[in-house]
Amino acid sequence: MTRIFIAIAAILAGLAVAAGAFASHALKEKLTERALEIFETGARYQMYHALALLMVALLLTRAESSQNFLTASGSAFIVGIALFSGSLYALSLSGIKWLGAITPLGGVAFMVGWGCLAIAAWGFK
C-alpha cells in the first residue's frame, strides 16, 4: 500500500495545485466570489489531505503492528478528498445546491482518517 498511497498522494497534491491555479486564473471572472471561495476550500482541503496521505504512506514503511489502521486512515483520506473536495468543486461549478449535502460525508471520512491515524500511533514503539 505504501507505493500506492505515495502515488495517489502525489497525484492528488498536483491536482490540488492545478485546481488552485485554475480557480485563480480561469475561474476568477466566471464564478461569483462565494462560488470561488467554495472551490478554493475544496482545493485547500485536498492539499491538506494529500499531504496527510503521504505521511500515512511514509509511516507505513515503519509500522510493525499498526498497518491496518494506517491503511484505513489513508483510504479514508482518499474517500474524504473525493467526497468533500469533489462535491465542493461540483457545487461551485454547477450551482446545484444539493451537492452540498455530500460535503459532510467527506468531512466524516476525514475525521475517520485522523481517528485511525491516532489509533495507529499507539502501535508505534
Short mmCIF file of N, CA, C and O in Angstrom, two decimals:
data_model
loop_
_atom_site.label_atom_id
_atom_site.label_comp_id
_atom_site.label_asym_id
_atom_site.label_seq_id
_atom_site.Cartn_x
_atom_site.Cartn_y
_atom_site.Cartn_z
N MET A 1 0.81 -1.21 0.00
CA MET A 1 0.00 0.00 0.00
C MET A 1 0.85 1.27 0.00
O MET A 1 0.37 2.31 -0.42
N THR A 2 2.07 1.14 0.48
CA THR A 2 2.93 2.32 0.57
C THR A 2 3.09 3.00 -0.78
O THR A 2 2.86 4.21 -0.92
N ARG A 3 3.49 2.24 -1.79
CA ARG A 3 3.70 2.82 -3.12
C ARG A 3 2.40 3.39 -3.69
O ARG A 3 2.41 4.46 -4.33
N ILE A 4 1.31 2.69 -3.46
CA ILE A 4 0.02 3.16 -3.98
C ILE A 4 -0.35 4.48 -3.32
O ILE A 4 -0.75 5.44 -4.01
N PHE A 5 -0.21 4.55 -1.99
CA PHE A 5 -0.56 5.78 -1.28
C PHE A 5 0.35 6.93 -1.69
O PHE A 5 -0.11 8.07 -1.84
N ILE A 6 1.64 6.68 -1.87
CA ILE A 6 2.56 7.75 -2.29
C ILE A 6 2.17 8.25 -3.68
O ILE A 6 2.11 9.47 -3.91
N ALA A 7 1.88 7.34 -4.59
CA ALA A 7 1.49 7.74 -5.95
C ALA A 7 0.19 8.53 -5.94
O ALA A 7 0.09 9.59 -6.57
N ILE A 8 -0.80 8.04 -5.20
CA ILE A 8 -2.08 8.75 -5.14
C ILE A 8 -1.91 10.11 -4.48
O ILE A 8 -2.47 11.11 -4.93
N ALA A 9 -1.11 10.17 -3.41
CA ALA A 9 -0.87 11.45 -2.72
C ALA A 9 -0.23 12.45 -3.67
O ALA A 9 -0.62 13.63 -3.70
N ALA A 10 0.75 12.01 -4.44
CA ALA A 10 1.43 12.91 -5.37
C ALA A 10 0.46 13.41 -6.45
O ALA A 10 0.45 14.61 -6.78
N ILE A 11 -0.36 12.52 -6.96
CA ILE A 11 -1.34 12.91 -7.98
C ILE A 11 -2.35 13.90 -7.40
O ILE A 11 -2.65 14.94 -8.00
N LEU A 12 -2.88 13.58 -6.22
CA LEU A 12 -3.87 14.46 -5.60
C LEU A 12 -3.29 15.82 -5.23
O LEU A 12 -3.96 16.84 -5.38
N ALA A 13 -2.05 15.84 -4.76
CA ALA A 13 -1.41 17.12 -4.44
C ALA A 13 -1.20 17.95 -5.71
O ALA A 13 -1.45 19.16 -5.73
N GLY A 14 -0.73 17.31 -6.76
CA GLY A 14 -0.55 18.00 -8.03
C GLY A 14 -1.86 18.55 -8.57
O GLY A 14 -1.93 19.69 -9.07
N LEU A 15 -2.93 17.75 -8.44
CA LEU A 15 -4.24 18.22 -8.89
C LEU A 15 -4.76 19.36 -8.02
O LEU A 15 -5.46 20.25 -8.52
N ALA A 16 -4.41 19.36 -6.74
CA ALA A 16 -4.81 20.47 -5.86
C ALA A 16 -4.13 21.76 -6.30
O ALA A 16 -4.76 22.83 -6.31
N VAL A 17 -2.86 21.67 -6.67
CA VAL A 17 -2.15 22.85 -7.19
C VAL A 17 -2.81 23.33 -8.48
O VAL A 17 -3.07 24.52 -8.66
N ALA A 18 -3.12 22.38 -9.36
CA ALA A 18 -3.78 22.73 -10.62
C ALA A 18 -5.15 23.36 -10.37
O ALA A 18 -5.52 24.34 -11.02
N ALA A 19 -5.90 22.82 -9.41
CA ALA A 19 -7.22 23.36 -9.09
C ALA A 19 -7.10 24.78 -8.56
O ALA A 19 -7.89 25.67 -8.94
N GLY A 20 -6.13 25.02 -7.70
CA GLY A 20 -5.92 26.37 -7.18
C GLY A 20 -5.56 27.35 -8.27
O GLY A 20 -6.07 28.48 -8.31
N ALA A 21 -4.69 26.93 -9.17
CA ALA A 21 -4.30 27.81 -10.29
C ALA A 21 -5.49 28.05 -11.22
O ALA A 21 -5.72 29.18 -11.68
N PHE A 22 -6.24 26.99 -11.48
CA PHE A 22 -7.43 27.10 -12.33
C PHE A 22 -8.42 28.08 -11.72
O PHE A 22 -8.97 28.94 -12.43
N ALA A 23 -8.61 27.99 -10.40
CA ALA A 23 -9.55 28.89 -9.73
C ALA A 23 -9.09 30.34 -9.83
O ALA A 23 -9.89 31.23 -10.14
N SER A 24 -7.81 30.58 -9.58
CA SER A 24 -7.35 31.97 -9.54
C SER A 24 -7.16 32.59 -10.92
O SER A 24 -7.18 33.81 -11.04
N HIS A 25 -7.02 31.76 -11.94
CA HIS A 25 -6.81 32.32 -13.28
C HIS A 25 -8.04 32.17 -14.19
O HIS A 25 -8.52 33.16 -14.72
N ALA A 26 -8.52 30.97 -14.34
CA ALA A 26 -9.60 30.74 -15.31
C ALA A 26 -10.99 30.99 -14.73
O ALA A 26 -11.90 31.35 -15.47
N LEU A 27 -11.16 30.79 -13.43
CA LEU A 27 -12.49 30.90 -12.85
C LEU A 27 -12.78 32.24 -12.19
O LEU A 27 -13.93 32.54 -11.90
N LYS A 28 -11.77 33.03 -11.95
CA LYS A 28 -11.92 34.28 -11.19
C LYS A 28 -13.00 35.19 -11.77
O LYS A 28 -13.76 35.80 -11.02
N GLU A 29 -13.07 35.27 -13.06
CA GLU A 29 -14.04 36.16 -13.71
C GLU A 29 -15.35 35.45 -14.04
O GLU A 29 -16.32 36.10 -14.41
N LYS A 30 -15.38 34.12 -13.88
CA LYS A 30 -16.57 33.36 -14.28
C LYS A 30 -17.47 32.97 -13.12
O LYS A 30 -18.66 32.73 -13.32
N LEU A 31 -16.91 32.87 -11.92
CA LEU A 31 -17.68 32.45 -10.76
C LEU A 31 -17.94 33.63 -9.83
O LEU A 31 -17.19 34.61 -9.83
N THR A 32 -19.00 33.50 -9.07
CA THR A 32 -19.24 34.50 -8.04
C THR A 32 -18.12 34.38 -6.99
O THR A 32 -17.42 33.36 -6.92
N GLU A 33 -18.00 35.41 -6.17
CA GLU A 33 -16.99 35.37 -5.12
C GLU A 33 -17.22 34.19 -4.18
O GLU A 33 -16.27 33.51 -3.77
N ARG A 34 -18.47 33.91 -3.84
CA ARG A 34 -18.80 32.79 -2.95
C ARG A 34 -18.46 31.46 -3.61
O ARG A 34 -17.90 30.57 -2.97
N ALA A 35 -18.80 31.28 -4.88
CA ALA A 35 -18.50 30.03 -5.59
C ALA A 35 -16.99 29.82 -5.68
O ALA A 35 -16.50 28.70 -5.53
N LEU A 36 -16.25 30.88 -5.91
CA LEU A 36 -14.79 30.80 -5.96
C LEU A 36 -14.23 30.40 -4.60
O LEU A 36 -13.31 29.58 -4.52
N GLU A 37 -14.78 30.95 -3.54
CA GLU A 37 -14.36 30.61 -2.19
C GLU A 37 -14.62 29.13 -1.90
O GLU A 37 -13.78 28.44 -1.31
N ILE A 38 -15.76 28.62 -2.34
CA ILE A 38 -16.10 27.20 -2.16
C ILE A 38 -15.10 26.33 -2.91
O ILE A 38 -14.60 25.33 -2.39
N PHE A 39 -14.80 26.69 -4.15
CA PHE A 39 -13.85 25.94 -4.96
C PHE A 39 -12.48 25.91 -4.29
O PHE A 39 -11.84 24.86 -4.19
N GLU A 40 -12.03 27.07 -3.81
CA GLU A 40 -10.72 27.16 -3.17
C GLU A 40 -10.67 26.37 -1.86
O GLU A 40 -9.62 25.81 -1.52
N THR A 41 -11.78 26.28 -1.14
CA THR A 41 -11.84 25.44 0.06
C THR A 41 -11.62 23.98 -0.32
O THR A 41 -10.88 23.26 0.35
N GLY A 42 -12.23 23.55 -1.39
CA GLY A 42 -12.02 22.18 -1.87
C GLY A 42 -10.56 21.91 -2.20
O GLY A 42 -10.01 20.88 -1.82
N ALA A 43 -9.93 22.86 -2.88
CA ALA A 43 -8.51 22.68 -3.24
C ALA A 43 -7.62 22.66 -2.00
O ALA A 43 -6.68 21.86 -1.91
N ARG A 44 -7.92 23.52 -1.05
CA ARG A 44 -7.11 23.59 0.18
C ARG A 44 -7.21 22.29 0.97
O ARG A 44 -6.19 21.72 1.38
N TYR A 45 -8.42 21.78 1.16
CA TYR A 45 -8.58 20.54 1.91
C TYR A 45 -8.02 19.35 1.14
O TYR A 45 -7.53 18.39 1.73
N GLN A 46 -8.07 19.41 -0.18
CA GLN A 46 -7.45 18.35 -0.98
C GLN A 46 -5.95 18.32 -0.73
O GLN A 46 -5.37 17.26 -0.54
N MET A 47 -5.31 19.49 -0.71
CA MET A 47 -3.87 19.53 -0.46
C MET A 47 -3.54 19.05 0.94
O MET A 47 -2.61 18.27 1.13
N TYR A 48 -4.29 19.53 1.94
CA TYR A 48 -4.02 19.09 3.32
C TYR A 48 -4.05 17.57 3.42
O TYR A 48 -3.18 16.96 4.05
N HIS A 49 -5.05 16.98 2.81
CA HIS A 49 -5.23 15.54 2.98
C HIS A 49 -4.37 14.72 2.03
O HIS A 49 -4.06 13.57 2.31
N ALA A 50 -3.94 15.31 0.93
CA ALA A 50 -2.93 14.63 0.09
C ALA A 50 -1.62 14.54 0.86
O ALA A 50 -0.94 13.50 0.85
N LEU A 51 -1.27 15.62 1.57
CA LEU A 51 -0.05 15.59 2.41
C LEU A 51 -0.22 14.61 3.57
O LEU A 51 0.74 13.90 3.93
N ALA A 52 -1.41 14.55 4.14
CA ALA A 52 -1.67 13.59 5.21
C ALA A 52 -1.54 12.16 4.68
O ALA A 52 -0.98 11.28 5.36
N LEU A 53 -2.02 11.93 3.47
CA LEU A 53 -1.90 10.61 2.85
C LEU A 53 -0.43 10.25 2.63
O LEU A 53 -0.01 9.11 2.86
N LEU A 54 0.36 11.22 2.22
CA LEU A 54 1.80 11.00 2.05
C LEU A 54 2.44 10.62 3.39
O LEU A 54 3.26 9.70 3.46
N MET A 55 2.04 11.32 4.45
CA MET A 55 2.55 11.00 5.78
C MET A 55 2.17 9.57 6.18
O MET A 55 2.99 8.83 6.72
N VAL A 56 0.94 9.18 5.91
CA VAL A 56 0.49 7.82 6.23
C VAL A 56 1.34 6.81 5.47
O VAL A 56 1.77 5.80 6.03
N ALA A 57 1.59 7.09 4.20
CA ALA A 57 2.41 6.17 3.39
C ALA A 57 3.81 6.03 3.99
O ALA A 57 4.35 4.91 4.07
N LEU A 58 4.39 7.13 4.40
CA LEU A 58 5.73 7.06 4.99
C LEU A 58 5.70 6.34 6.34
O LEU A 58 6.63 5.59 6.66
N LEU A 59 4.66 6.53 7.11
CA LEU A 59 4.53 5.80 8.38
C LEU A 59 4.37 4.30 8.15
O LEU A 59 4.83 3.49 8.97
N LEU A 60 3.73 3.94 7.06
CA LEU A 60 3.58 2.51 6.74
C LEU A 60 4.93 1.81 6.57
O LEU A 60 5.04 0.62 6.83
N THR A 61 5.94 2.56 6.15
CA THR A 61 7.26 1.95 5.96
C THR A 61 7.90 1.60 7.30
O THR A 61 8.81 0.79 7.35
N ARG A 62 7.42 2.21 8.39
CA ARG A 62 8.00 1.98 9.71
C ARG A 62 7.09 1.20 10.64
O ARG A 62 7.49 0.84 11.74
N ALA A 63 5.86 1.00 10.20
CA ALA A 63 4.87 0.35 11.07
C ALA A 63 5.10 -1.15 11.15
O ALA A 63 5.40 -1.79 10.15
N GLU A 64 4.95 -1.66 12.33
CA GLU A 64 5.01 -3.10 12.52
C GLU A 64 3.63 -3.65 12.85
O GLU A 64 3.20 -4.63 12.26
N SER A 65 2.95 -2.99 13.78
CA SER A 65 1.67 -3.54 14.21
C SER A 65 0.48 -2.63 13.90
O SER A 65 -0.64 -3.00 14.18
N SER A 66 0.70 -1.49 13.31
CA SER A 66 -0.39 -0.53 13.08
C SER A 66 -0.80 -0.44 11.62
O SER A 66 -1.51 0.48 11.24
N GLN A 67 -0.39 -1.38 10.81
CA GLN A 67 -0.63 -1.26 9.38
C GLN A 67 -2.10 -1.21 9.00
O GLN A 67 -2.48 -0.48 8.10
N ASN A 68 -2.94 -1.96 9.70
CA ASN A 68 -4.37 -1.95 9.35
C ASN A 68 -4.98 -0.58 9.59
O ASN A 68 -5.76 -0.09 8.76
N PHE A 69 -4.65 0.05 10.72
CA PHE A 69 -5.20 1.38 11.00
C PHE A 69 -4.61 2.43 10.08
O PHE A 69 -5.29 3.37 9.67
N LEU A 70 -3.34 2.29 9.72
CA LEU A 70 -2.74 3.23 8.77
C LEU A 70 -3.37 3.09 7.39
O LEU A 70 -3.65 4.10 6.73
N THR A 71 -3.61 1.87 6.97
CA THR A 71 -4.27 1.64 5.68
C THR A 71 -5.68 2.20 5.70
O THR A 71 -6.12 2.84 4.73
N ALA A 72 -6.39 2.00 6.80
CA ALA A 72 -7.74 2.56 6.92
C ALA A 72 -7.69 4.08 6.90
O ALA A 72 -8.54 4.74 6.27
N SER A 73 -6.70 4.66 7.56
CA SER A 73 -6.54 6.11 7.58
C SER A 73 -6.32 6.64 6.17
O SER A 73 -6.99 7.59 5.74
N GLY A 74 -5.38 6.06 5.45
CA GLY A 74 -5.11 6.50 4.09
C GLY A 74 -6.31 6.36 3.18
O GLY A 74 -6.62 7.26 2.38
N SER A 75 -7.01 5.26 3.30
CA SER A 75 -8.20 5.03 2.48
C SER A 75 -9.28 6.07 2.81
O SER A 75 -9.94 6.59 1.90
N ALA A 76 -9.44 6.37 4.08
CA ALA A 76 -10.44 7.37 4.48
C ALA A 76 -10.07 8.76 3.94
O ALA A 76 -10.96 9.52 3.54
N PHE A 77 -8.78 9.09 3.93
CA PHE A 77 -8.36 10.37 3.36
C PHE A 77 -8.69 10.45 1.87
O PHE A 77 -9.15 11.49 1.39
N ILE A 78 -8.49 9.36 1.15
CA ILE A 78 -8.81 9.34 -0.29
C ILE A 78 -10.31 9.52 -0.50
O ILE A 78 -10.75 10.32 -1.34
N VAL A 79 -11.11 8.77 0.26
CA VAL A 79 -12.57 8.90 0.16
C VAL A 79 -13.00 10.32 0.54
O VAL A 79 -13.86 10.92 -0.12
N GLY A 80 -12.39 10.85 1.59
CA GLY A 80 -12.73 12.21 2.02
C GLY A 80 -12.45 13.24 0.95
O GLY A 80 -13.26 14.15 0.72
N ILE A 81 -11.31 13.11 0.28
CA ILE A 81 -10.99 14.05 -0.80
C ILE A 81 -12.02 13.95 -1.91
O ILE A 81 -12.51 14.96 -2.41
N ALA A 82 -12.36 12.72 -2.29
CA ALA A 82 -13.33 12.53 -3.37
C ALA A 82 -14.68 13.15 -3.01
O ALA A 82 -15.28 13.88 -3.82
N LEU A 83 -15.15 12.89 -1.79
CA LEU A 83 -16.47 13.37 -1.39
C LEU A 83 -16.46 14.85 -1.02
O LEU A 83 -17.33 15.61 -1.47
N PHE A 84 -15.52 15.26 -0.17
CA PHE A 84 -15.50 16.64 0.31
C PHE A 84 -15.09 17.60 -0.81
O PHE A 84 -15.87 18.46 -1.22
N SER A 85 -13.88 17.44 -1.29
CA SER A 85 -13.39 18.35 -2.32
C SER A 85 -14.17 18.20 -3.61
O SER A 85 -14.53 19.20 -4.25
N GLY A 86 -14.45 16.97 -3.99
CA GLY A 86 -15.21 16.73 -5.23
C GLY A 86 -16.57 17.40 -5.22
O GLY A 86 -16.98 18.01 -6.21
N SER A 87 -17.27 17.28 -4.09
CA SER A 87 -18.59 17.90 -4.03
C SER A 87 -18.49 19.43 -4.03
O SER A 87 -19.35 20.11 -4.61
N LEU A 88 -17.45 19.98 -3.40
CA LEU A 88 -17.29 21.44 -3.42
C LEU A 88 -16.95 21.94 -4.82
O LEU A 88 -17.45 22.99 -5.25
N TYR A 89 -16.11 21.19 -5.54
CA TYR A 89 -15.80 21.58 -6.92
C TYR A 89 -17.08 21.56 -7.76
O TYR A 89 -17.38 22.51 -8.49
N ALA A 90 -17.82 20.47 -7.65
CA ALA A 90 -19.05 20.34 -8.44
C ALA A 90 -20.08 21.39 -8.07
O ALA A 90 -20.73 21.98 -8.95
N LEU A 91 -20.23 21.66 -6.78
CA LEU A 91 -21.17 22.68 -6.31
C LEU A 91 -20.80 24.06 -6.86
O LEU A 91 -21.66 24.78 -7.38
N SER A 92 -19.54 24.41 -6.75
CA SER A 92 -19.13 25.75 -7.19
C SER A 92 -19.25 25.92 -8.71
O SER A 92 -19.59 27.00 -9.19
N LEU A 93 -18.98 24.87 -9.45
CA LEU A 93 -19.02 24.97 -10.91
C LEU A 93 -20.43 24.86 -11.48
O LEU A 93 -20.74 25.47 -12.50
N SER A 94 -21.28 24.07 -10.80
CA SER A 94 -22.62 23.84 -11.34
C SER A 94 -23.70 24.67 -10.67
O SER A 94 -24.74 24.93 -11.28
N GLY A 95 -23.48 25.05 -9.42
CA GLY A 95 -24.50 25.76 -8.68
C GLY A 95 -25.62 24.87 -8.17
O GLY A 95 -26.60 25.35 -7.61
N ILE A 96 -25.49 23.56 -8.35
CA ILE A 96 -26.52 22.62 -7.88
C ILE A 96 -26.37 22.48 -6.37
O ILE A 96 -25.41 21.88 -5.87
N LYS A 97 -27.32 23.04 -5.65
CA LYS A 97 -27.21 23.16 -4.19
C LYS A 97 -27.18 21.82 -3.46
O LYS A 97 -26.50 21.70 -2.44
N TRP A 98 -27.89 20.80 -3.93
CA TRP A 98 -27.94 19.54 -3.20
C TRP A 98 -26.58 18.85 -3.14
O TRP A 98 -26.37 17.98 -2.29
N LEU A 99 -25.65 19.24 -3.98
CA LEU A 99 -24.31 18.67 -3.92
C LEU A 99 -23.63 19.01 -2.59
O LEU A 99 -22.76 18.27 -2.12
N GLY A 100 -24.05 20.11 -1.98
CA GLY A 100 -23.52 20.49 -0.68
C GLY A 100 -23.86 19.47 0.41
O GLY A 100 -23.18 19.41 1.43
N ALA A 101 -24.88 18.66 0.19
CA ALA A 101 -25.25 17.63 1.17
C ALA A 101 -24.23 16.48 1.20
O ALA A 101 -24.17 15.74 2.18
N ILE A 102 -23.43 16.35 0.17
CA ILE A 102 -22.42 15.29 0.11
C ILE A 102 -21.17 15.70 0.90
O ILE A 102 -20.47 14.86 1.47
N THR A 103 -20.91 16.98 0.95
CA THR A 103 -19.69 17.50 1.58
C THR A 103 -19.47 16.99 3.01
O THR A 103 -18.36 16.56 3.33
N PRO A 104 -20.49 16.98 3.87
CA PRO A 104 -20.26 16.49 5.24
C PRO A 104 -19.83 15.03 5.30
O PRO A 104 -19.11 14.62 6.21
N LEU A 105 -20.24 14.23 4.32
CA LEU A 105 -19.80 12.83 4.29
C LEU A 105 -18.28 12.76 4.09
O LEU A 105 -17.60 11.92 4.68
N GLY A 106 -17.77 13.65 3.27
CA GLY A 106 -16.33 13.74 3.09
C GLY A 106 -15.64 14.20 4.36
O GLY A 106 -14.57 13.71 4.72
N GLY A 107 -16.28 15.13 5.06
CA GLY A 107 -15.73 15.59 6.34
C GLY A 107 -15.68 14.47 7.36
O GLY A 107 -14.70 14.34 8.11
N VAL A 108 -16.70 13.63 7.37
CA VAL A 108 -16.70 12.47 8.27
C VAL A 108 -15.57 11.53 7.89
O VAL A 108 -14.85 11.01 8.76
N ALA A 109 -15.37 11.31 6.61
CA ALA A 109 -14.26 10.44 6.17
C ALA A 109 -12.92 11.02 6.62
O ALA A 109 -12.04 10.26 7.06
N PHE A 110 -12.75 12.34 6.52
CA PHE A 110 -11.52 12.95 7.02
C PHE A 110 -11.34 12.68 8.51
O PHE A 110 -10.25 12.32 8.97
N MET A 111 -12.40 12.85 9.28
CA MET A 111 -12.30 12.61 10.72
C MET A 111 -12.00 11.15 11.04
O MET A 111 -11.22 10.86 11.95
N VAL A 112 -12.59 10.24 10.28
CA VAL A 112 -12.28 8.82 10.45
C VAL A 112 -10.80 8.57 10.16
O VAL A 112 -10.12 7.85 10.90
N GLY A 113 -10.30 9.19 9.11
CA GLY A 113 -8.88 9.04 8.77
C GLY A 113 -7.97 9.52 9.88
O GLY A 113 -7.01 8.85 10.25
N TRP A 114 -8.28 10.69 10.44
CA TRP A 114 -7.47 11.21 11.54
C TRP A 114 -7.62 10.35 12.79
O TRP A 114 -6.64 10.12 13.51
N GLY A 115 -8.80 9.83 13.03
CA GLY A 115 -9.00 8.94 14.17
C GLY A 115 -8.21 7.65 14.03
O GLY A 115 -7.57 7.19 14.99
N CYS A 116 -8.23 7.06 12.85
CA CYS A 116 -7.46 5.84 12.60
C CYS A 116 -5.96 6.11 12.75
O CYS A 116 -5.22 5.27 13.27
N LEU A 117 -5.53 7.28 12.32
CA LEU A 117 -4.12 7.64 12.48
C LEU A 117 -3.76 7.75 13.96
O LEU A 117 -2.69 7.30 14.38
N ALA A 118 -4.66 8.33 14.74
CA ALA A 118 -4.41 8.44 16.19
C ALA A 118 -4.32 7.06 16.83
O ALA A 118 -3.44 6.80 17.66
N ILE A 119 -5.21 6.17 16.43
CA ILE A 119 -5.17 4.80 16.98
C ILE A 119 -3.89 4.10 16.54
O ILE A 119 -3.26 3.40 17.34
N ALA A 120 -3.49 4.30 15.30
CA ALA A 120 -2.26 3.68 14.80
C ALA A 120 -1.04 4.13 15.60
O ALA A 120 -0.08 3.37 15.77
N ALA A 121 -1.09 5.36 16.09
CA ALA A 121 0.05 5.90 16.85
C ALA A 121 0.37 5.04 18.08
O ALA A 121 1.53 4.91 18.47
N TRP A 122 -0.64 4.43 18.68
CA TRP A 122 -0.41 3.61 19.86
C TRP A 122 0.37 2.34 19.54
O TRP A 122 0.97 1.75 20.44
N GLY A 123 0.39 1.94 18.28
CA GLY A 123 1.15 0.75 17.90
C GLY A 123 2.61 1.00 17.60
O GLY A 123 3.37 0.07 17.36
N PHE A 124 3.02 2.27 17.58
CA PHE A 124 4.42 2.60 17.31
C PHE A 124 5.25 2.48 18.57
O PHE A 124 4.79 2.76 19.66
N LYS A 125 6.49 2.07 18.37
CA LYS A 125 7.41 1.93 19.51
C LYS A 125 8.42 3.04 19.50
O LYS A 125 8.78 3.61 18.56
#
